[in-house]
CSV table of C-alpha atoms in Angstrom, one decimal:
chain,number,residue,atom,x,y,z
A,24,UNK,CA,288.0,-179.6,-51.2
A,25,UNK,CA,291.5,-179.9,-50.0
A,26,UNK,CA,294.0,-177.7,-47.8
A,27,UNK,CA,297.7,-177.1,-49.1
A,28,UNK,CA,300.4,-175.6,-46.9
A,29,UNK,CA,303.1,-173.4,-48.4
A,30,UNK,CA,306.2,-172.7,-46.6
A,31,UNK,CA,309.2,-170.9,-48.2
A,32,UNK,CA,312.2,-170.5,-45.3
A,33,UNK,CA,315.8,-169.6,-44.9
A,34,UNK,CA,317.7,-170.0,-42.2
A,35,UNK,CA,314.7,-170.9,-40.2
A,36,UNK,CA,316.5,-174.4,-38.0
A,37,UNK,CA,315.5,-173.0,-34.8
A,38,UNK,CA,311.5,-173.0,-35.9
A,39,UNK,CA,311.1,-174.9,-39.1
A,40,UNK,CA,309.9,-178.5,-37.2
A,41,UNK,CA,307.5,-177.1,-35.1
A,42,UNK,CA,305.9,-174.6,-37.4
A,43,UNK,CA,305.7,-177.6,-39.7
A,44,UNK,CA,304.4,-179.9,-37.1
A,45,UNK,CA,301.8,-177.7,-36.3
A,46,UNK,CA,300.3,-177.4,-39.8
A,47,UNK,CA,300.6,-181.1,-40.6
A,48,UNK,CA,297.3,-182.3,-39.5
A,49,UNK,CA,295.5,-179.0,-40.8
A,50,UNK,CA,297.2,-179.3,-44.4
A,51,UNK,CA,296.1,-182.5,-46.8
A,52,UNK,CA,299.8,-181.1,-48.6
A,53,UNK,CA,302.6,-179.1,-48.0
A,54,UNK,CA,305.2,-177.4,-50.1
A,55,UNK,CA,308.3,-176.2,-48.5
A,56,UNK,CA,311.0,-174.7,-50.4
A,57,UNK,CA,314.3,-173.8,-48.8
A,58,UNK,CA,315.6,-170.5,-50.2
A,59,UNK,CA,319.3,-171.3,-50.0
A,60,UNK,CA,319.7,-171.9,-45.5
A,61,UNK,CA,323.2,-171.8,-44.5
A,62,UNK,CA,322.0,-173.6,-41.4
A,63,UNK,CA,320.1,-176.8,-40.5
A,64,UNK,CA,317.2,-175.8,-42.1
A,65,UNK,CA,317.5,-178.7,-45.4
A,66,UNK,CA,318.3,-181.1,-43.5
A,67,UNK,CA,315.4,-180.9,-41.3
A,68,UNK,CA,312.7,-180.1,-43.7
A,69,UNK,CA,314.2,-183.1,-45.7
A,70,UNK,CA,314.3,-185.1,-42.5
A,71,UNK,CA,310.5,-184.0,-41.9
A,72,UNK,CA,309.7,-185.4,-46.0
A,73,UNK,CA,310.8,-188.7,-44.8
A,74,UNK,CA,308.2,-188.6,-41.7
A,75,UNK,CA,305.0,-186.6,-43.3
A,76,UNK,CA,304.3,-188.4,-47.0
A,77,UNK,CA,302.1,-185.5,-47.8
A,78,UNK,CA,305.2,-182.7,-47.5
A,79,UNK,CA,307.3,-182.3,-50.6
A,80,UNK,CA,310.5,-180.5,-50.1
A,81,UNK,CA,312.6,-178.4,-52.6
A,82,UNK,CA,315.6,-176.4,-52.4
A,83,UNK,CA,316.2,-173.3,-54.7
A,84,UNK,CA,317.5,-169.9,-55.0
A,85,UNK,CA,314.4,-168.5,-56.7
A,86,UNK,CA,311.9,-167.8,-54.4
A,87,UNK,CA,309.4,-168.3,-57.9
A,88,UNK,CA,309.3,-171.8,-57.4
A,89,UNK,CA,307.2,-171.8,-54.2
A,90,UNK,CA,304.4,-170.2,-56.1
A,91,UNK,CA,305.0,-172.3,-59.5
A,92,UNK,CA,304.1,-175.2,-57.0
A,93,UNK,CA,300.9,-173.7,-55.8
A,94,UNK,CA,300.0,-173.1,-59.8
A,95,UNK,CA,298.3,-176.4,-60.2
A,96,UNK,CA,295.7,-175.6,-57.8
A,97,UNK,CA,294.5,-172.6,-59.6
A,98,UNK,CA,291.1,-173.1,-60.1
A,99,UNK,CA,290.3,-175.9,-58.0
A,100,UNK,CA,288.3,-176.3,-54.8
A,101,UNK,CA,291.5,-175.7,-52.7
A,102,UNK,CA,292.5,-173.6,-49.8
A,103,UNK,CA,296.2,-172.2,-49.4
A,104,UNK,CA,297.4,-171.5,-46.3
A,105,UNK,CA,300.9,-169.6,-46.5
A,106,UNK,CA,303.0,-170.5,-43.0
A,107,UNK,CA,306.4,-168.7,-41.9
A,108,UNK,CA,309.1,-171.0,-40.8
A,109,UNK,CA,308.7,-169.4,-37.2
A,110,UNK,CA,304.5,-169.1,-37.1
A,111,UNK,CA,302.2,-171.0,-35.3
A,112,UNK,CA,298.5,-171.6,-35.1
A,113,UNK,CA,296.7,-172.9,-32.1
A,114,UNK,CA,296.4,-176.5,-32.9
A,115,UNK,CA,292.7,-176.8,-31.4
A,116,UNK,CA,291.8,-173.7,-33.2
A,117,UNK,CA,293.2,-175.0,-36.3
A,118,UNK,CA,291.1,-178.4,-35.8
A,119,UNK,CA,288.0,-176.6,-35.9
A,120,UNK,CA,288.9,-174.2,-38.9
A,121,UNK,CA,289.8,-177.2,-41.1
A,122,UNK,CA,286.2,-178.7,-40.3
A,123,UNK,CA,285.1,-175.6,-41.1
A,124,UNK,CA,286.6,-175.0,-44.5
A,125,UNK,CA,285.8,-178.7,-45.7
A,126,UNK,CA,282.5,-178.0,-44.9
A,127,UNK,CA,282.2,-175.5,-47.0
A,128,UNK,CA,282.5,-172.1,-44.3
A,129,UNK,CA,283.9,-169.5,-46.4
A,130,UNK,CA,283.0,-170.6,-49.9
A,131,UNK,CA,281.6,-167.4,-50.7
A,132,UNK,CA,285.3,-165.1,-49.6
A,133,UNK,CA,288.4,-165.4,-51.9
A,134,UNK,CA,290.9,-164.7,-48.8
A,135,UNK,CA,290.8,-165.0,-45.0
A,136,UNK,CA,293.8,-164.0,-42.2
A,137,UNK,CA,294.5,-165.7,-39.2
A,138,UNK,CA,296.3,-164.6,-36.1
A,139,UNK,CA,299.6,-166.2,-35.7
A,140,UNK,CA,302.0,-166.7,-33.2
A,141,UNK,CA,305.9,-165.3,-34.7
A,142,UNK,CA,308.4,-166.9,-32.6
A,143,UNK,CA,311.1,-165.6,-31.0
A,144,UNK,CA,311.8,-168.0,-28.1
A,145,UNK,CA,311.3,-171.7,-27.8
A,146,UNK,CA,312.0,-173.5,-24.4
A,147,UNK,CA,311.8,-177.1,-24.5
A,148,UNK,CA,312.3,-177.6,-21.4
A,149,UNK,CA,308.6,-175.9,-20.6
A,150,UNK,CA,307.2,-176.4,-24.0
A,151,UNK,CA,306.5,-173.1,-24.8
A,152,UNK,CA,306.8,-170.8,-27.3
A,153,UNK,CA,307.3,-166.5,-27.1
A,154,UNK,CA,307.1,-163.8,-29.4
A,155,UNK,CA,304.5,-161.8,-31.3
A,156,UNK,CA,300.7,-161.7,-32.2
């Protein structure tokens, strides 16, 4: 059983690290694909590659290849989680659901949704995060 993260962004600089950081420890892989950012975006999901060995990082103006890369798990006992550059997950929360899921929880469902933070606001300064459920 394994857990694969996919993430397909643009123009996401503002969120992309943290919404990746917070999926890293959940996800035993994640594929990002940048769908042509005109911002920072590349260069830090590529700076992120060089830190996480388990994220692989594309760039590409067809959105097709971030499912082509999820094709080889068809059939297998994975899980796919599907993060937004500006989502995320209560960390604690996300501890317990990967126990959960390697444990076999869920076996018997072909699809389960989470709730998610979207982002609007970061301050670093207080370490906090706004936006929507």
């Amino acid at each position: 059983m394994k857990i694969v993260g996919s993430i397909l962004v643009r123009n996401e600089d503002r969120f992309v690290e943290r919404a990746i950081r917070n999926v890293a420890a959940f996800c035993d892989r994640i594929h990002a694909v940048d769908h042509g950012s005109n911002d920072a975006t590349w260069e830090i999901l590529r700076s992120l590659a060089s830190e996480f060995d388990h994220l692989d990082v594309h760039r590409s103006r067809n959105s097709a290849l971030a499912h082509r890369l999820l094709e080889p798990y068809a059939g297998t006992a994975t899980w796919v989680i599907g993060v937004d550059g500006d989502e995320l997950y209560d960390p604690s929360g996300l501890a317990r659901f990967r126990d959960d899921l390697l444990g076999g929880a869920h076996a018997d469902v072909f699809r389960l949704k989470a709730h998610v933070l979207n982002c609007e606001e970061l301050d670093g300064d207080r370490g906090t995060a706004s936006g929507w459920l």
